[in-house]
Coordinates of C-alpha atoms in Angstrom, one line a residue:
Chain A
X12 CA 59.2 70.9 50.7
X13 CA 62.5 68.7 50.6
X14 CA 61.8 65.2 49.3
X15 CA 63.0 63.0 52.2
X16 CA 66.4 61.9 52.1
X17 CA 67.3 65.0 49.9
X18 CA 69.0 67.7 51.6
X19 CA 67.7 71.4 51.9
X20 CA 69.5 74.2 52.0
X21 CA 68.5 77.3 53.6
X22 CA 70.5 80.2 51.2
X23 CA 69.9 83.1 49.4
X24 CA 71.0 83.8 45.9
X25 CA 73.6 86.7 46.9
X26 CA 75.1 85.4 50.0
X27 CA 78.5 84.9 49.6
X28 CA 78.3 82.4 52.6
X29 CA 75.6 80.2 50.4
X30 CA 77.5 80.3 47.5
X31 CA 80.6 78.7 48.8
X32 CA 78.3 75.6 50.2
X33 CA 76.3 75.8 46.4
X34 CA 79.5 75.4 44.9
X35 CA 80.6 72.6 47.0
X36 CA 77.1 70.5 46.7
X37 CA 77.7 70.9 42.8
X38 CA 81.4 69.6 43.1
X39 CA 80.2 66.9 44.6
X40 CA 77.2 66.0 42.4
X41 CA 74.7 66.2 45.1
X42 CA 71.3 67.3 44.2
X43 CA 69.3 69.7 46.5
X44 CA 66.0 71.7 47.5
X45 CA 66.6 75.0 48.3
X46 CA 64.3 77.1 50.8
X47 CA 64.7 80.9 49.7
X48 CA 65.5 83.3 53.0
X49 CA 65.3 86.5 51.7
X50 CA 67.7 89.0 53.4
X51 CA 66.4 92.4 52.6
X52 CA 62.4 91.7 52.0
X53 CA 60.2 92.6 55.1
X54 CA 63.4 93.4 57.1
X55 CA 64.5 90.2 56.2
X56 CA 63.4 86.8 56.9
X57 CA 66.3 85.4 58.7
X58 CA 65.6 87.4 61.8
X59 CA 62.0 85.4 62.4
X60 CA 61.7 83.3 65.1
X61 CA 60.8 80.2 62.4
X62 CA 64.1 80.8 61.2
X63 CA 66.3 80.9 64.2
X64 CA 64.7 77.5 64.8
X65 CA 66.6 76.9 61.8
X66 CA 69.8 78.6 62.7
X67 CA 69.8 80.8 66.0
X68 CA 73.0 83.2 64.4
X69 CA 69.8 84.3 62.0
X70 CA 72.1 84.0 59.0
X71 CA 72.1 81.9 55.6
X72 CA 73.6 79.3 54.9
X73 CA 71.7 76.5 57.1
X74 CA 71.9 72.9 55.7
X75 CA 69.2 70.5 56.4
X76 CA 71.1 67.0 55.8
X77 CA 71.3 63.4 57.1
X78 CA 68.9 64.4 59.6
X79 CA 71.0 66.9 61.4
X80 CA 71.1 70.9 60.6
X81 CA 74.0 72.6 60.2
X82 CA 74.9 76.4 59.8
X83 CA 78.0 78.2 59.1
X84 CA 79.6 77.2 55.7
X85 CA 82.5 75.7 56.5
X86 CA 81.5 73.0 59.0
X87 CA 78.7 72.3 56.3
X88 CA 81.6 72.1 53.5
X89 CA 83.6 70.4 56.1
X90 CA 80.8 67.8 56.3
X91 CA 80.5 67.2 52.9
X92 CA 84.0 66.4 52.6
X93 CA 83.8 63.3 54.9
X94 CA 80.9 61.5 54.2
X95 CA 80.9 61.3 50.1
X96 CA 84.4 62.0 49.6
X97 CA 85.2 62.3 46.7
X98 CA 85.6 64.1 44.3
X99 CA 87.8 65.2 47.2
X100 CA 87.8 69.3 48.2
X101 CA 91.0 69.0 50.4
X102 CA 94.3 67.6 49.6
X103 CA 95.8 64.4 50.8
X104 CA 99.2 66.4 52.4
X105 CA 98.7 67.7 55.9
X106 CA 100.3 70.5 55.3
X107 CA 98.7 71.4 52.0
X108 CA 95.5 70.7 53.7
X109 CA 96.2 73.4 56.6
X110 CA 97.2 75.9 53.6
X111 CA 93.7 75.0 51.9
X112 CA 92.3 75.8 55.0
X113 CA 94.5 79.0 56.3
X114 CA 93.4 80.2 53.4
X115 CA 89.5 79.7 53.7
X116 CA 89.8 80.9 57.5
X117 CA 91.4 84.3 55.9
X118 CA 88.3 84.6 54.0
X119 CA 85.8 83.3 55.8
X120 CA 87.1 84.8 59.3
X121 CA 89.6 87.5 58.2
X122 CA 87.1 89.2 55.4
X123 CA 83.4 88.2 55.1
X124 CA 82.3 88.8 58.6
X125 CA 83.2 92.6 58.8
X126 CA 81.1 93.0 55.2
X127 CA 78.3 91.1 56.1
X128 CA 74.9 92.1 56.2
X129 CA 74.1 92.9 59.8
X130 CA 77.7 94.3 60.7
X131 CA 77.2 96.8 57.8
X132 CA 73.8 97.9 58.9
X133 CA 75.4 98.4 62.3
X134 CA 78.5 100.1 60.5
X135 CA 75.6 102.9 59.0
X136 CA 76.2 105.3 55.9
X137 CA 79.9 104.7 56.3
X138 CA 79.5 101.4 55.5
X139 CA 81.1 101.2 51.4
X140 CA 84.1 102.5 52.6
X141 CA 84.6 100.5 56.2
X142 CA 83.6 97.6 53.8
X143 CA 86.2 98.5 51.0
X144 CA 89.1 99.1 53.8
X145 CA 88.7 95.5 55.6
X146 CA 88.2 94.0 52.3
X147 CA 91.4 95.6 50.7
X148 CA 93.5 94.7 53.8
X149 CA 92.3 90.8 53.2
X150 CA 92.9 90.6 49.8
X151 CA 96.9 92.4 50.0
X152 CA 97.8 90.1 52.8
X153 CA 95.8 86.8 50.7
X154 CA 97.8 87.8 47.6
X155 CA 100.8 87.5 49.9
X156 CA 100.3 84.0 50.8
X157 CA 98.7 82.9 47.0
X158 CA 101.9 83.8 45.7
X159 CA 103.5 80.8 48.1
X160 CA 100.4 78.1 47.7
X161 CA 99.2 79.3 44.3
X162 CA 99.1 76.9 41.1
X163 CA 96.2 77.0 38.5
X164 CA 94.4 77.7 41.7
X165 CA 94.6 78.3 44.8
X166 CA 96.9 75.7 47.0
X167 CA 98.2 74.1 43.9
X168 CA 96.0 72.6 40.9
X169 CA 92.9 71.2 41.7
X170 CA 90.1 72.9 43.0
X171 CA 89.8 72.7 46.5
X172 CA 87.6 74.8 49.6
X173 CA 89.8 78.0 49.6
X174 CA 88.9 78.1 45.7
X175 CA 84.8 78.0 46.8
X176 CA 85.6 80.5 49.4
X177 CA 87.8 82.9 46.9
X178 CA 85.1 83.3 44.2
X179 CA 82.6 84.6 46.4
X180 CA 84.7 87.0 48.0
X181 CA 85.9 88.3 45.0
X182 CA 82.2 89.1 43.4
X183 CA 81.5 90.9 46.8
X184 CA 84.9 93.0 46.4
X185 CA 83.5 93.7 42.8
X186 CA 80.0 94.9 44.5
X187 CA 81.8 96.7 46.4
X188 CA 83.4 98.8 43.2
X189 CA 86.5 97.4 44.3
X190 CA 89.2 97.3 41.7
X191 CA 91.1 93.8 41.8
X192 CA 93.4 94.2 39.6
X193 CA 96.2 95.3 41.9
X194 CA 96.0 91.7 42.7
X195 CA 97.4 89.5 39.7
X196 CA 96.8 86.3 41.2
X197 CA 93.5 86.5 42.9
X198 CA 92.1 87.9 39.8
X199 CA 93.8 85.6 37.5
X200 CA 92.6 82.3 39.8
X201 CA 89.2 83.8 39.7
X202 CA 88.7 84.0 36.3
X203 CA 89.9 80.3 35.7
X204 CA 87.5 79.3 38.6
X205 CA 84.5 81.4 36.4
X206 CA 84.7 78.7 34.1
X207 CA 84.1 75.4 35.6
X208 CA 80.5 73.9 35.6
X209 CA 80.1 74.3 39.5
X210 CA 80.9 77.8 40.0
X211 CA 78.4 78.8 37.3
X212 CA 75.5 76.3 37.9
X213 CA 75.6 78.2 41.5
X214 CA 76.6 81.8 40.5
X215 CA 74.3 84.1 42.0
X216 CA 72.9 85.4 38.6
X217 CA 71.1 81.5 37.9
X218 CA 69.2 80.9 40.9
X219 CA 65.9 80.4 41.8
X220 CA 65.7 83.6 44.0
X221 CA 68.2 85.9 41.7
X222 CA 65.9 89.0 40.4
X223 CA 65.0 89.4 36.8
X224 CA 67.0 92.1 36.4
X225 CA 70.1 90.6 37.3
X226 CA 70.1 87.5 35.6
X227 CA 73.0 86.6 33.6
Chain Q
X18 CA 115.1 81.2 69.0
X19 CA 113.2 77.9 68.1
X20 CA 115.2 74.6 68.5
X21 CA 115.4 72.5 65.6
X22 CA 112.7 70.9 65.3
X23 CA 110.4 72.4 68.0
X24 CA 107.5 74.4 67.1
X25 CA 107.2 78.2 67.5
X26 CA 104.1 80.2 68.3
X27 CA 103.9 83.7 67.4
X28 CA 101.4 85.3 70.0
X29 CA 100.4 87.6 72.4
X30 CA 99.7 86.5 76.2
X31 CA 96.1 88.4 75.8
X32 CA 95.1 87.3 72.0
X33 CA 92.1 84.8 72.5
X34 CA 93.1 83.3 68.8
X35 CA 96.8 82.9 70.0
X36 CA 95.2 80.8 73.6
X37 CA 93.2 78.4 71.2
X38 CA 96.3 77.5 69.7
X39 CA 98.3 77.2 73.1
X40 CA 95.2 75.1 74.7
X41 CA 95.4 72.3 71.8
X42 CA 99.0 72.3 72.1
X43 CA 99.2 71.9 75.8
X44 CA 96.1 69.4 75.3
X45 CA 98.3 67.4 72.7
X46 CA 101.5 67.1 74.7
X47 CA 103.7 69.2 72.4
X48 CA 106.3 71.4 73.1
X49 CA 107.2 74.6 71.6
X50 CA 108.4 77.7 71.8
X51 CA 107.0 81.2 72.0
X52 CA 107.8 84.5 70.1
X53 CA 106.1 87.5 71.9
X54 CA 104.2 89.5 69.1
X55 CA 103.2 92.8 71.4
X56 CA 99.8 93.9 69.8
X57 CA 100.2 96.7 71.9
X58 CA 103.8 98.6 72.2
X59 CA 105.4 100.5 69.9
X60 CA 101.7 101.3 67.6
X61 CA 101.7 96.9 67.2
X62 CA 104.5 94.6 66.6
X63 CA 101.8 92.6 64.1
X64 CA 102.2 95.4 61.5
X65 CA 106.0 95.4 61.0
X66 CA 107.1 94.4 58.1
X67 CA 109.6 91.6 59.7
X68 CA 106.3 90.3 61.0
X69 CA 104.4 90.7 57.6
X70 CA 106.7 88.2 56.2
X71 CA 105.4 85.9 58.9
X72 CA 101.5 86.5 58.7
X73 CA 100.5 88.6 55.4
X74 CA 97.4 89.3 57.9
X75 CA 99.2 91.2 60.8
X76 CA 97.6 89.3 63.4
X77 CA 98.2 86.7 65.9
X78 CA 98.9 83.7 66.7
X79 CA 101.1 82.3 63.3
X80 CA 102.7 79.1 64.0
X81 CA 105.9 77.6 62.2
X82 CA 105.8 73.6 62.8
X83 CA 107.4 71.5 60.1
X84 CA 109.0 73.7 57.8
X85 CA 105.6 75.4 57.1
X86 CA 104.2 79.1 58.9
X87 CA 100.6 79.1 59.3
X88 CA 98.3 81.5 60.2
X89 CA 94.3 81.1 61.6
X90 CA 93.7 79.5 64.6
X91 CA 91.6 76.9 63.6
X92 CA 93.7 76.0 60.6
X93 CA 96.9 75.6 63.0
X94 CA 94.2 73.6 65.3
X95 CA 93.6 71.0 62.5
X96 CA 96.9 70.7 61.2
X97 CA 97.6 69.8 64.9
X98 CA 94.5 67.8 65.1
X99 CA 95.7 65.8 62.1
X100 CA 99.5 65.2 62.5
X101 CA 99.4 64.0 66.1
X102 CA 95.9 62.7 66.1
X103 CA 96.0 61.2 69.9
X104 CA 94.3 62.6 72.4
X105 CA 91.6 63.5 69.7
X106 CA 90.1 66.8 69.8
X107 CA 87.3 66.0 67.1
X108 CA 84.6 63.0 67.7
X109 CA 85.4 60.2 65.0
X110 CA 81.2 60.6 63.9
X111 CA 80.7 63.1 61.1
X112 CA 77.6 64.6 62.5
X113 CA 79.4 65.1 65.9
X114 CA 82.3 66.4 63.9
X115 CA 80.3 69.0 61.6
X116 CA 78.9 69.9 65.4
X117 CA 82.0 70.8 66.8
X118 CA 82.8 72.9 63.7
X119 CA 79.8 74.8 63.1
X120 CA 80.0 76.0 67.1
X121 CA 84.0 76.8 66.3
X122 CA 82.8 78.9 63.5
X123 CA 80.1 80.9 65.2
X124 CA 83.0 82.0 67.6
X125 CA 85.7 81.9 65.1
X126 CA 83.6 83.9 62.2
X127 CA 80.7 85.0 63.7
X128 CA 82.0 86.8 67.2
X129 CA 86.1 87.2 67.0
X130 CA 86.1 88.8 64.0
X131 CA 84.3 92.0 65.1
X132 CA 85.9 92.4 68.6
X133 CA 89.3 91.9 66.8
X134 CA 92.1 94.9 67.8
X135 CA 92.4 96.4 64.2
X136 CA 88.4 96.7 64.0
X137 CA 87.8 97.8 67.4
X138 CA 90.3 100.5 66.3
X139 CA 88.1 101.7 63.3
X140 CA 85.5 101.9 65.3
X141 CA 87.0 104.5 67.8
X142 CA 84.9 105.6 70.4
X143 CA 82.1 103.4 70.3
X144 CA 84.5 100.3 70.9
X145 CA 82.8 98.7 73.8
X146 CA 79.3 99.3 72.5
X147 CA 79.9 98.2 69.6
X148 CA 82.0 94.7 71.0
X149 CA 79.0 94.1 73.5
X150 CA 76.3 94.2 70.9
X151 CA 77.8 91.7 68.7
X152 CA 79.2 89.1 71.5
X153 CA 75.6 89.1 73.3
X154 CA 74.0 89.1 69.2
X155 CA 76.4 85.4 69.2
X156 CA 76.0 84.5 72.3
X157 CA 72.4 84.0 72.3
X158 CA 72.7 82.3 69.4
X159 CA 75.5 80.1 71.3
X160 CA 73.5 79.1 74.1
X161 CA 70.8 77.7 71.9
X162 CA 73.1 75.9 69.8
X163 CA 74.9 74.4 73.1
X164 CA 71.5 73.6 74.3
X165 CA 71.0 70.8 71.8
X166 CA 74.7 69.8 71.7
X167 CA 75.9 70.0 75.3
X168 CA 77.0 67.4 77.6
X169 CA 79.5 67.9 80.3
X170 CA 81.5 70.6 77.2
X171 CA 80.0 71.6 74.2
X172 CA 79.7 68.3 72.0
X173 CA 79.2 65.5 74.4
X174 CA 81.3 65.0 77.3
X175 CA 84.9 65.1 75.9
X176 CA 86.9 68.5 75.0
X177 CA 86.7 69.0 71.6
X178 CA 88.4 71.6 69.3
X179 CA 84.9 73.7 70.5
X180 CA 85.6 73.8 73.9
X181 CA 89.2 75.4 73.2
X182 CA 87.1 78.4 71.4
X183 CA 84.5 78.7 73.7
X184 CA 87.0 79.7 76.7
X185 CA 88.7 82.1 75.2
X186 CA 85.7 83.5 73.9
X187 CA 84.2 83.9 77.8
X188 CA 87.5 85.7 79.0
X189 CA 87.0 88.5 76.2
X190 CA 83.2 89.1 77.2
X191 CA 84.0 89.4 80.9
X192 CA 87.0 91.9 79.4
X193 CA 84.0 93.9 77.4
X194 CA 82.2 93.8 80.8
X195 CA 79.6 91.0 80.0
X196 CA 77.7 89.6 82.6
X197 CA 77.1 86.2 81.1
X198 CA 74.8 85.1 84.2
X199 CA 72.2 84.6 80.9
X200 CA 74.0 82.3 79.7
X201 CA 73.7 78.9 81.9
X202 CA 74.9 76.5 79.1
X203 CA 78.1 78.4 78.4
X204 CA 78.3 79.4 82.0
X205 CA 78.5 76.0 83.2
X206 CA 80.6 74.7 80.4
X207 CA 83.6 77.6 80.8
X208 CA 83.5 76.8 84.8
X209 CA 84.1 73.1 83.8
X210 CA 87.1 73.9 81.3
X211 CA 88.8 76.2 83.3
X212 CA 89.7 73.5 85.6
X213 CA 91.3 71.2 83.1
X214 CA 95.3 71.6 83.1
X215 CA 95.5 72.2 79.5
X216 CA 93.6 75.4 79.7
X217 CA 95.0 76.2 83.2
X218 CA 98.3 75.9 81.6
X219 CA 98.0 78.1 78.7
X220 CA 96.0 80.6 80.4
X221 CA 96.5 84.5 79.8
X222 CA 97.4 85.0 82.7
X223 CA 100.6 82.9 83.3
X224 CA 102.5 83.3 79.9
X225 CA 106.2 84.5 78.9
X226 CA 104.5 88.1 78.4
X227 CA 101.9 88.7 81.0
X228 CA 102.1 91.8 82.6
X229 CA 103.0 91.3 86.4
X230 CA 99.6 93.1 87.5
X231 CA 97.6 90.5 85.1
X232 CA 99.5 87.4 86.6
X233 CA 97.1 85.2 88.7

């Protein structure tokens, strides 16, 4: 149960979707409860009528907070932007902001949705390789435009939402036995992301739901 | 060619992306210009490599609007939404904000993407199966969403950044041969936008490159 006034997030420990808004609630410093919705177990639990109650797309994330319940992790990331600021996620510049988020949308529009769960089980024993070709597609045209926005990260030096939405996409590429390394800056913005305390306090391999077996 | 100063869209008359973009420009007063980006003739004009240097992502719309080129709609729709705030197209309350998002994204991510033209072409044969299942899968999620959120458009009674996805979304479902009778709340809401001059305006079927059996 959430403690009232704490918000609760609906995830589960692989989606790439939850991980983005994990990361962001640690940027921030805002603690959580976290309500497990296991994807694969029983034919998984987002697809129960308590859950589309929850969120009626039946995916994770869903974010229980300030009384309201969002889904979709960029309106919840969006949201946690404007009420406690800062630290602040987008830049102050317009037009670095619209990179920030041209960059997110070619992740989290352009990528993820053609590899998620319930497209791939649609997509059938094809899927590694239907989820490998829309994947490698994103990733030549995003190291494109990184090598425009790029600094330390992705739109210049300070983390900000395309960086939460670029780790998570890269771990799926790598679950997908895709090789990054034809993409130099991806790979090398990832690896400097790996290694600030809010990617790891929410990487998939430390959560409450993450299997024994793959625990970091 | 652009005149200085004067935005230009990249698009396609038919792209329901690029009419997002030409409904919250129309809606904000601003003039630009258009570049025709065929999706169609000669195997695609998105996957030239004159257009690569435009949008990394081969798709439509891109726009170029003060010395930056963006790509993603709802980026472009933000940058918009920020730089000439007036008429506003998000509510100034962050709940009703994160509202208007999350339904953009359960279009934007959650539908588009799998009823795009360079997916529909991997899937081959099964096309309009395959488009029908996941645009009824969103919008019965849609219409419970809108249920809660609804007044005269999607959040509240003002257009909203929402309303400009929702549209488009409707005029590609009646193209897969939807009947969206089943859907009241979206239904109702479509009827009432398409009578507002700034979606009349940038409609599909009066632009620069509609077909002259499409024109209205």
């Amino acid at each position: 149960m959430a403690t009232l006034g704490k918000p609760l997030l609906y995830g589960y420990f692989r989606s790439s979707c939850t991980w983005r808004v994990r990361i962001a609630l640690a940027f921030k410093g805002i603690e959580y409860d976290q309500h497990i919705v296991n994807l694969i177990k029983d034919g998984g639990q987002q697809i129960t009528d308590e859950y589309k109650w929850v969120n009626p797309m039946q995916q994770v994330p869903a974010l229980h907070i300030d009384g309201v319940t969002l889904n979709q992790s960029l309106a919840i990331i969006e949201y946690l932007e404007e009420t406690p600021p800062e630290p602040p996620l987008l830049p102050s510049d317009p037009k670095k902001r619209a990179q920030v988020r041209m960059i997110c949308d070619n992740i989290v529009s352009g990528i993820q949705p053609l590899q998620n769960l319930h497209v791939l089980q649609k997509v059938g024993e094809k899927k590694l390789e239907w989820a490998q070709h829309f994947i490698t597609r994103g990733f030549q045209a995003l190291e494109k435009i990184l090598e425009n926005t790029a600094g330390r990260f992705c739109v210049g030096d300070q983390v900000k939402i395309a960086d939460l939405c670029l780790v998570p996409q890269v771990t799926n590429a790598e679950r997908f036995n895709l090789d990054i390394a034809p993409y130099p800056t991806i790979s090398r913005i990832n690896k400097s992301l790996l290694q600030l305390p809010a990617f790891q306090v929410s990487h998939p391999s430390c959560q409450p739901d993450t299997p024994e077996e793959l625990r970091a």
